[in-house]
Short mmCIF file of C-alpha atoms in Angstrom, two decimals:
data_model
loop_
_atom_site.label_atom_id
_atom_site.label_comp_id
_atom_site.label_asym_id
_atom_site.label_seq_id
_atom_site.Cartn_x
_atom_site.Cartn_y
_atom_site.Cartn_z
CA MET U 1 -23.24 19.47 339.29
CA SER U 2 -20.92 16.64 340.29
CA ALA U 3 -20.35 15.95 343.95
CA THR U 4 -17.13 17.21 345.48
CA ARG U 5 -14.67 14.39 346.01
CA LEU U 6 -13.25 14.24 349.52
CA PRO U 7 -9.48 13.72 349.38
CA GLY U 8 -8.14 10.82 351.42
CA THR U 9 -11.46 8.97 351.71
CA PRO U 10 -10.04 5.53 350.77
CA ARG U 11 -7.22 6.08 353.25
CA LEU U 12 -9.70 6.98 355.98
CA LEU U 13 -11.86 3.95 355.25
CA ARG U 14 -8.85 1.66 355.43
CA ALA U 15 -7.89 3.17 358.77
CA LEU U 16 -11.41 2.71 360.14
CA ASN U 17 -11.57 -0.88 358.90
CA ASP U 18 -8.17 -1.66 360.36
CA ARG U 19 -9.17 -0.25 363.73
CA ALA U 20 -12.45 -2.19 363.71
CA ALA U 21 -10.61 -5.42 362.95
CA LEU U 22 -8.05 -4.84 365.69
CA GLU U 23 -10.78 -4.12 368.24
CA LEU U 24 -12.54 -7.33 367.23
CA LEU U 25 -9.36 -9.33 367.66
CA LEU U 26 -8.85 -7.83 371.11
CA GLU U 27 -12.44 -8.53 372.14
CA ARG U 28 -12.99 -11.97 370.61
CA GLY U 29 -9.55 -13.49 370.41
CA PRO U 30 -8.01 -15.24 367.40
CA LEU U 31 -10.13 -15.00 364.22
CA THR U 32 -9.79 -16.17 360.64
CA ARG U 33 -9.77 -13.76 357.71
CA ALA U 34 -13.20 -14.99 356.72
CA ARG U 35 -14.59 -14.39 360.22
CA ILE U 36 -13.09 -10.90 360.33
CA GLY U 37 -14.84 -10.20 357.04
CA GLU U 38 -18.17 -11.47 358.38
CA LEU U 39 -17.98 -9.44 361.57
CA THR U 40 -16.90 -6.22 359.86
CA GLY U 41 -19.12 -6.61 356.79
CA LEU U 42 -16.11 -6.55 354.47
CA SER U 43 -15.68 -8.72 351.41
CA LYS U 44 -13.27 -11.66 351.54
CA VAL U 45 -10.81 -9.84 349.32
CA THR U 46 -10.90 -6.65 351.39
CA ALA U 47 -10.61 -8.59 354.66
CA SER U 48 -7.60 -10.48 353.31
CA GLN U 49 -5.93 -7.24 352.26
CA LEU U 50 -6.64 -5.77 355.67
CA VAL U 51 -5.05 -8.70 357.51
CA GLU U 52 -2.00 -8.61 355.24
CA ARG U 53 -1.62 -4.90 355.92
CA LEU U 54 -1.79 -5.37 359.68
CA GLU U 55 0.57 -8.33 359.53
CA GLU U 56 3.13 -6.32 357.56
CA ARG U 57 3.00 -3.60 360.20
CA GLY U 58 3.63 -6.11 362.98
CA LEU U 59 0.28 -5.56 364.67
CA VAL U 60 -1.19 -9.02 364.09
CA ALA U 61 0.36 -12.45 363.81
CA ARG U 62 -0.66 -15.96 362.87
CA VAL U 63 -1.30 -17.96 366.02
CA GLY U 64 -2.77 -21.22 364.74
CA GLU U 65 -5.17 -22.88 362.38
CA GLN U 66 -8.87 -23.64 362.34
CA ALA U 67 -9.96 -26.91 360.80
CA GLY U 68 -12.78 -26.60 358.32
CA GLY U 69 -14.38 -28.69 355.64
CA ARG U 70 -12.70 -29.24 352.34
CA GLY U 71 -9.48 -27.53 351.51
CA PRO U 72 -6.64 -26.32 353.72
CA ASN U 73 -7.18 -25.18 357.29
CA ALA U 74 -7.84 -21.47 357.79
CA GLN U 75 -5.16 -19.40 359.50
CA LEU U 76 -6.04 -17.79 362.84
CA TYR U 77 -4.81 -14.27 363.57
CA ALA U 78 -4.47 -12.30 366.82
CA VAL U 79 -3.12 -8.96 367.92
CA ARG U 80 0.62 -9.29 368.53
CA PRO U 81 1.06 -8.61 372.26
CA GLY U 82 4.57 -7.21 371.94
CA SER U 83 3.63 -4.48 369.48
CA ALA U 84 3.47 -2.04 372.42
CA TYR U 85 3.57 -1.96 376.21
CA VAL U 86 2.26 0.39 378.90
CA VAL U 87 3.04 0.82 382.59
CA GLY U 88 0.58 1.84 385.27
CA VAL U 89 1.80 3.10 388.64
CA ASP U 90 -0.11 3.48 391.92
CA VAL U 91 1.73 6.00 394.08
CA GLY U 92 0.92 5.97 397.78
CA ALA U 93 2.38 7.60 400.86
CA GLU U 94 4.26 4.44 401.85
CA ARG U 95 4.68 2.46 398.63
CA VAL U 96 4.69 2.48 394.86
CA VAL U 97 3.19 -0.37 392.83
CA ALA U 98 3.88 -0.61 389.10
CA ALA U 99 2.53 -3.06 386.53
CA CYS U 100 3.41 -3.54 382.86
CA ALA U 101 0.81 -4.72 380.34
CA ASP U 102 1.11 -5.52 376.66
CA ILE U 103 -1.22 -3.94 374.13
CA THR U 104 -3.79 -6.72 374.60
CA GLY U 105 -4.15 -5.69 378.24
CA THR U 106 -2.42 -8.74 379.66
CA VAL U 107 -0.40 -7.81 382.75
CA ALA U 108 2.99 -9.46 382.38
CA GLY U 109 5.03 -7.79 385.10
CA ARG U 110 4.44 -6.22 388.52
CA VAL U 111 6.71 -4.74 391.21
CA GLU U 112 6.19 -3.07 394.57
CA GLN U 113 8.59 -0.71 396.32
CA SER U 114 8.65 1.19 399.59
CA THR U 115 8.91 5.00 399.48
CA LYS U 116 9.60 5.52 403.17
CA ASP U 117 13.37 5.92 403.05
CA THR U 118 13.84 8.09 399.98
CA ASP U 119 13.36 11.72 399.01
CA ASP U 120 13.91 11.06 395.30
CA PRO U 121 10.55 10.56 393.55
CA VAL U 122 12.18 10.42 390.11
CA GLY U 123 14.42 7.58 391.23
CA VAL U 124 11.51 5.71 392.83
CA VAL U 125 9.35 5.90 389.71
CA HIS U 126 12.28 5.13 387.41
CA ASN U 127 13.15 1.96 389.30
CA ALA U 128 9.52 0.84 389.50
CA VAL U 129 8.87 1.39 385.78
CA VAL U 130 12.13 -0.24 384.65
CA GLN U 131 11.64 -3.26 386.90
CA ALA U 132 7.98 -3.70 385.87
CA ALA U 133 8.96 -3.60 382.19
CA SER U 134 11.88 -5.95 382.76
CA SER U 135 9.71 -8.47 384.61
CA ALA U 136 7.33 -8.37 381.63
CA GLY U 137 10.18 -9.08 379.23
CA ALA U 138 9.80 -5.67 377.60
CA GLU U 139 12.48 -3.20 376.64
CA LEU U 140 11.93 0.25 378.12
CA SER U 141 11.87 1.62 374.56
CA ALA U 142 8.78 -0.51 373.88
CA VAL U 143 6.84 1.16 376.72
CA ARG U 144 4.69 3.72 374.93
CA ARG U 145 3.10 5.39 377.96
CA VAL U 146 3.35 5.53 381.75
CA VAL U 147 0.30 6.62 383.79
CA LEU U 148 0.79 7.39 387.47
CA GLY U 149 -2.10 7.52 389.93
CA THR U 150 -1.33 9.97 392.70
CA PRO U 151 -3.21 11.60 395.58
CA GLY U 152 -3.92 15.30 395.29
CA LEU U 153 -4.43 17.77 392.48
CA VAL U 154 -3.23 17.44 388.91
CA ASP U 155 -3.29 20.64 386.84
CA PRO U 156 -5.48 20.00 383.76
CA GLN U 157 -3.43 22.49 381.74
CA THR U 158 0.12 21.39 382.53
CA GLY U 159 -0.50 17.83 383.70
CA ASP U 160 1.76 18.44 386.69
CA ILE U 161 1.05 17.87 390.38
CA THR U 162 0.05 21.10 392.10
CA PHE U 163 -0.90 19.83 395.54
CA ALA U 164 -0.37 16.45 397.18
CA PHE U 165 -1.06 16.54 400.90
CA ASN U 166 0.27 13.02 401.46
CA LEU U 167 3.31 13.34 399.18
CA PRO U 168 5.31 16.40 400.27
CA ARG U 169 8.28 15.49 398.05
CA TRP U 170 6.12 15.39 394.91
CA HIS U 171 6.09 18.85 393.40
CA SER U 172 5.58 20.97 390.32
CA GLY U 173 8.20 20.19 387.69
CA LEU U 174 8.27 16.50 388.50
CA LEU U 175 6.41 15.55 385.33
CA ALA U 176 9.05 17.06 383.04
CA ALA U 177 11.80 15.37 385.06
CA LEU U 178 10.13 11.97 384.72
CA ARG U 179 9.54 12.39 381.00
CA GLU U 180 13.18 13.28 380.47
CA ASP U 181 14.38 10.44 382.67
CA LEU U 182 12.20 7.73 381.09
CA ASP U 183 12.19 9.19 377.56
CA THR U 184 8.55 8.21 377.09
CA PRO U 185 5.18 9.93 377.59
CA VAL U 186 4.32 10.14 381.30
CA VAL U 187 0.91 11.21 382.60
CA PHE U 188 -0.27 12.02 386.12
CA GLU U 189 -3.90 11.36 387.12
CA ASN U 190 -5.65 11.60 390.46
CA ASP U 191 -5.82 8.17 392.08
CA VAL U 192 -9.56 8.26 392.84
CA ASN U 193 -10.27 9.25 389.24
CA LEU U 194 -8.38 6.17 388.08
CA ALA U 195 -10.41 4.00 390.45
CA ALA U 196 -13.53 5.32 388.70
CA VAL U 197 -12.04 4.45 385.31
CA ALA U 198 -11.56 0.88 386.50
CA GLU U 199 -15.07 0.80 387.98
CA ALA U 200 -16.52 1.90 384.64
CA GLN U 201 -14.50 -0.70 382.76
CA SER U 202 -15.25 -3.78 384.82
CA GLY U 203 -16.84 -2.87 388.13
CA ALA U 204 -20.16 -1.74 389.56
CA ALA U 205 -20.45 1.18 387.09
CA ARG U 206 -19.96 -0.85 383.94
CA GLY U 207 -22.30 0.42 381.23
CA THR U 208 -23.14 3.59 383.18
CA ALA U 209 -22.08 6.87 381.55
CA ASP U 210 -22.90 9.13 384.51
CA PHE U 211 -21.90 8.23 388.06
CA VAL U 212 -19.82 9.36 391.03
CA LEU U 213 -17.41 7.26 393.02
CA VAL U 214 -16.92 8.06 396.70
CA TRP U 215 -13.56 6.84 397.96
CA VAL U 216 -13.63 6.08 401.71
CA ASP U 217 -10.17 5.06 402.81
CA ALA U 218 -7.49 6.81 404.85
CA GLY U 219 -9.06 9.98 403.47
CA VAL U 220 -12.22 10.71 401.53
CA GLY U 221 -12.28 11.50 397.81
CA LEU U 222 -14.68 11.68 394.90
CA ALA U 223 -14.49 10.99 391.17
CA ILE U 224 -17.07 12.36 388.74
CA MET U 225 -17.84 10.58 385.47
CA LEU U 226 -20.13 12.47 383.09
CA GLY U 227 -20.95 11.14 379.64
CA GLY U 228 -18.31 8.46 380.09
CA ARG U 229 -15.58 11.06 380.70
CA LEU U 230 -13.87 12.17 383.89
CA HIS U 231 -14.68 15.68 385.06
CA HIS U 232 -11.56 17.36 386.46
CA GLY U 233 -12.68 20.96 386.98
CA SER U 234 -10.77 24.09 386.00
CA SER U 235 -7.97 23.51 388.51
CA GLY U 236 -8.15 19.74 388.85
CA ALA U 237 -9.88 20.03 392.22
CA ALA U 238 -13.22 18.52 391.19
CA GLY U 239 -13.90 15.71 393.63
CA GLU U 240 -11.79 16.91 396.57
CA ILE U 241 -14.76 16.15 398.77
CA GLY U 242 -12.60 15.88 401.88
CA TYR U 243 -12.62 19.68 401.95
CA LEU U 244 -16.41 19.89 401.93
CA PRO U 245 -17.52 22.12 404.84
CA VAL U 246 -19.89 20.02 406.92
CA PRO U 247 -21.55 20.57 410.31
CA GLY U 248 -20.27 18.91 413.44
CA VAL U 249 -16.51 19.39 412.96
CA PRO U 250 -14.10 22.36 412.90
CA ILE U 251 -13.53 23.86 409.47
CA PRO U 252 -9.83 24.73 408.90
CA ARG U 253 -9.31 28.10 407.23
CA ASP U 254 -5.83 27.45 405.84
CA VAL U 255 -5.66 24.34 403.69
CA SER U 256 -1.88 24.61 403.33
CA ARG U 257 -1.47 23.55 406.94
CA ARG U 258 -1.56 19.95 408.10
CA ALA U 259 -4.98 20.25 409.75
CA LYS U 260 -7.46 17.72 408.42
CA PRO U 261 -10.22 19.18 406.24
CA ALA U 262 -13.77 19.07 407.57
CA PHE U 263 -15.42 16.14 405.80
CA GLN U 264 -12.31 14.00 406.18
CA GLN U 265 -12.50 14.61 409.92
CA LEU U 266 -16.05 13.30 409.81
CA ALA U 267 -15.68 10.30 407.50
CA GLY U 268 -12.00 9.40 407.05
CA ALA U 269 -10.36 6.27 408.47
CA ASP U 270 -9.66 7.80 411.89
CA ALA U 271 -13.29 8.85 412.23
CA VAL U 272 -14.51 5.42 411.15
CA ARG U 273 -12.33 3.74 413.77
CA ALA U 274 -13.55 6.17 416.45
CA VAL U 275 -17.20 5.50 415.60
CA ALA U 276 -16.60 1.75 415.78
CA ALA U 277 -14.61 1.98 419.02
CA GLU U 278 -17.35 4.00 420.73
CA ARG U 279 -19.72 1.13 420.00
CA GLY U 280 -17.45 -1.69 421.12
CA PHE U 281 -15.53 -2.49 417.93
CA ALA U 282 -12.08 -1.11 418.67
CA THR U 283 -9.00 -1.85 416.53
CA PRO U 284 -5.30 -1.37 417.32
CA ASP U 285 -3.77 2.06 416.74
CA ALA U 286 -2.10 2.66 413.38
CA ALA U 287 0.10 5.62 412.47
CA GLU U 288 0.59 4.81 408.79
CA GLN U 289 -2.22 5.77 406.42
CA GLY U 290 -2.46 2.41 404.67
CA VAL U 291 -2.61 0.57 407.98
CA ALA U 292 -5.16 3.03 409.37
CA ALA U 293 -7.43 2.39 406.39
CA ALA U 294 -7.06 -1.36 406.85
CA ARG U 295 -7.88 -1.07 410.56
CA ALA U 296 -10.98 1.00 409.76
CA ALA U 297 -12.07 -1.62 407.24
CA GLU U 298 -11.57 -4.36 409.85
CA ALA U 299 -13.77 -2.46 412.30
CA VAL U 300 -16.54 -2.15 409.71
CA GLN U 301 -16.29 -5.85 408.84
CA ALA U 302 -16.52 -6.74 412.53
CA ALA U 303 -19.63 -4.60 412.90
CA ILE U 304 -21.26 -6.32 409.92
CA ALA U 305 -20.35 -9.76 411.28
CA ALA U 306 -21.96 -8.84 414.61
CA GLY U 307 -25.35 -8.48 413.00
CA GLU U 308 -27.80 -6.29 414.91
CA ALA U 309 -25.15 -5.37 417.46
CA GLY U 310 -23.11 -3.73 414.72
CA GLY U 311 -26.06 -1.88 413.21
CA PRO U 312 -25.42 1.38 415.10
CA VAL U 313 -21.90 1.56 413.64
CA LEU U 314 -23.18 1.29 410.08
CA ASP U 315 -26.05 3.69 410.80
CA GLU U 316 -23.68 6.39 412.05
CA LEU U 317 -21.23 5.91 409.20
CA ALA U 318 -24.08 6.10 406.70
CA ARG U 319 -25.34 9.31 408.29
CA ARG U 320 -21.91 10.89 407.99
CA LEU U 321 -21.20 9.70 404.46
CA ALA U 322 -24.65 10.80 403.33
CA LEU U 323 -23.71 14.42 404.04
CA GLY U 324 -21.03 14.30 401.38
CA VAL U 325 -22.99 12.11 398.97
CA ALA U 326 -26.09 14.29 399.26
CA SER U 327 -24.12 17.50 398.74
CA THR U 328 -22.66 16.03 395.56
CA CYS U 329 -25.87 14.53 394.25
CA VAL U 330 -28.06 17.61 394.61
CA VAL U 331 -25.62 19.36 392.25
CA LEU U 332 -24.88 16.58 389.75
CA ASP U 333 -27.97 14.35 390.17
CA PRO U 334 -26.20 11.15 389.03
CA PRO U 335 -28.16 7.89 388.76
CA LEU U 336 -25.43 5.91 390.50
CA VAL U 337 -23.06 6.34 393.44
CA VAL U 338 -20.29 3.79 394.01
CA LEU U 339 -18.69 3.43 397.46
CA ALA U 340 -15.07 2.35 397.11
CA GLY U 341 -11.80 2.45 399.02
CA ALA U 342 -10.98 0.11 401.91
CA VAL U 343 -13.94 1.22 404.03
CA GLY U 344 -16.42 1.47 401.16
CA ARG U 345 -15.49 -2.03 400.03
CA ALA U 346 -15.65 -3.44 403.56
CA GLY U 347 -19.08 -1.89 404.15
CA GLY U 348 -20.49 -3.68 401.13
CA ALA U 349 -24.21 -3.72 400.47
CA ALA U 350 -25.06 -3.16 404.15
CA LEU U 351 -23.41 0.27 404.22
CA ALA U 352 -24.41 1.21 400.67
CA GLU U 353 -28.10 0.54 401.34
CA ARG U 354 -28.01 2.69 404.48
CA VAL U 355 -26.32 5.57 402.62
CA GLN U 356 -28.93 5.33 399.85
CA GLN U 357 -31.78 5.52 402.37
CA GLU U 358 -30.20 8.43 404.24
CA VAL U 359 -29.56 10.46 401.08
CA ALA U 360 -33.16 9.92 399.97
CA ALA U 361 -34.36 11.04 403.41
CA ILE U 362 -32.51 14.38 403.39
CA THR U 363 -32.64 15.41 399.71
CA LEU U 364 -34.93 15.37 396.68
CA VAL U 365 -32.57 13.10 394.70
CA ARG U 366 -32.56 9.33 394.99
CA PRO U 367 -29.44 7.86 393.39
CA ARG U 368 -28.78 4.17 393.59
CA VAL U 369 -25.86 3.58 395.96
CA VAL U 370 -23.78 0.43 395.59
CA SER U 371 -20.50 -0.95 396.83
CA THR U 372 -17.54 -1.29 394.50
CA GLY U 373 -17.45 -4.26 392.16
CA LEU U 374 -13.65 -4.45 392.31
CA THR U 375 -11.64 -6.23 394.96
CA GLU U 376 -8.01 -5.69 393.96
CA GLU U 377 -5.91 -2.63 393.04
CA PRO U 378 -8.50 -0.42 391.31
CA ILE U 379 -6.10 2.52 391.02
CA LEU U 380 -3.49 0.41 389.27
CA ARG U 381 -6.14 -1.10 387.00
CA GLY U 382 -7.41 2.36 386.11
CA ALA U 383 -3.89 3.55 385.34
CA LEU U 384 -3.30 0.62 382.99
CA ARG U 385 -6.66 1.14 381.29
CA THR U 386 -5.99 4.84 380.78
CA ALA U 387 -2.58 4.10 379.31
CA LEU U 388 -3.93 1.34 377.06
CA ASP U 389 -6.73 3.51 375.67
CA ALA U 390 -4.22 6.21 374.69
CA VAL U 391 -1.65 3.84 373.21
CA ARG U 392 -4.21 1.86 371.24
CA ASP U 393 -5.40 5.12 369.72
CA GLU U 394 -1.82 5.92 368.75
CA VAL U 395 -0.84 2.48 367.47
CA PHE U 396 -4.13 1.39 365.91
CA GLY U 397 -4.79 4.85 364.53
CA SER U 398 -1.58 4.86 362.53
CA THR U 399 -2.07 1.63 360.65
CA VAL U 400 -2.37 3.12 357.21
CA GLY U 401 0.80 4.28 355.47
#
């Protein structure tokens, strides 16, 4: 009996080959047709047809020549940067930062705006996205996706914000308003989750499929990466470790009020500054969240610089953080924990090593605990990466007519 022929198989193979070639061009830079054929295992004829197809669709372009032996120089091809753009946005309590990247991942435009004097989140995001695209030389119509990193909960079903303690003007229904206003796909994602995406791409968790990221900043948050994918939970609340009930602090019974949740009381920026001040490393008062996190980080850095004199500060912080890390790790048992945020970054290896030792002392699990491998704007980087992954799937996945 003859085998059943699968309809569309040549079309599927062409699509797979096209995608493989585009990924190679992104990873390795300009390549000749012959080199594309070698790296993909395609014949010279098939590789040439592939390049012609991608060139016709405006996805690749000739960018130079490569001198060889006899005969004419070989043409070099690269992904055409302007074939699509994305915008990533980091939304904080005091400011919004937006960056525009082309499809190769090159960031070509960046803007920063204050959110203190406005109650119009749609207007704030609109201006940030438009200005970021404009500074990158991109038309707004060429922006294929906008990903916003925001504090609080994002509903996995609707994609809308359901609870943002630090952003009282951000509310349910905002996502639809932004999509209508910008006329492009807009996605919300929790800011700490996006930091974990960036950490997995190019930070301390690179090459690790399972890990958790503990964000120690103005507040305390957690991102969970399992099998290389973010775990959001049924309501989007997975990782809201600030609400973890822990001993030693009052446990609020109504989370809708402005009272700080238990673990945040124990390990957030205000607590870090108090621990440091009690041991002689005081910093100036700071009402704003971003400034408070920076002050807490300064106190930790001063303790580290003081050597043995600062040891008690790091010991106490490690003891407190270990309560949250241990509670997480006895459930998930990840091989790696990354400490990030302003305080996690400032603590570096000195704090991470202490947390690792403390977790091992109070539980049966022994994850490796390290400090973040990123120094600048991890939330923004994660937003751009998330947007790029989606848009590349859309653009590169539709290369066969």
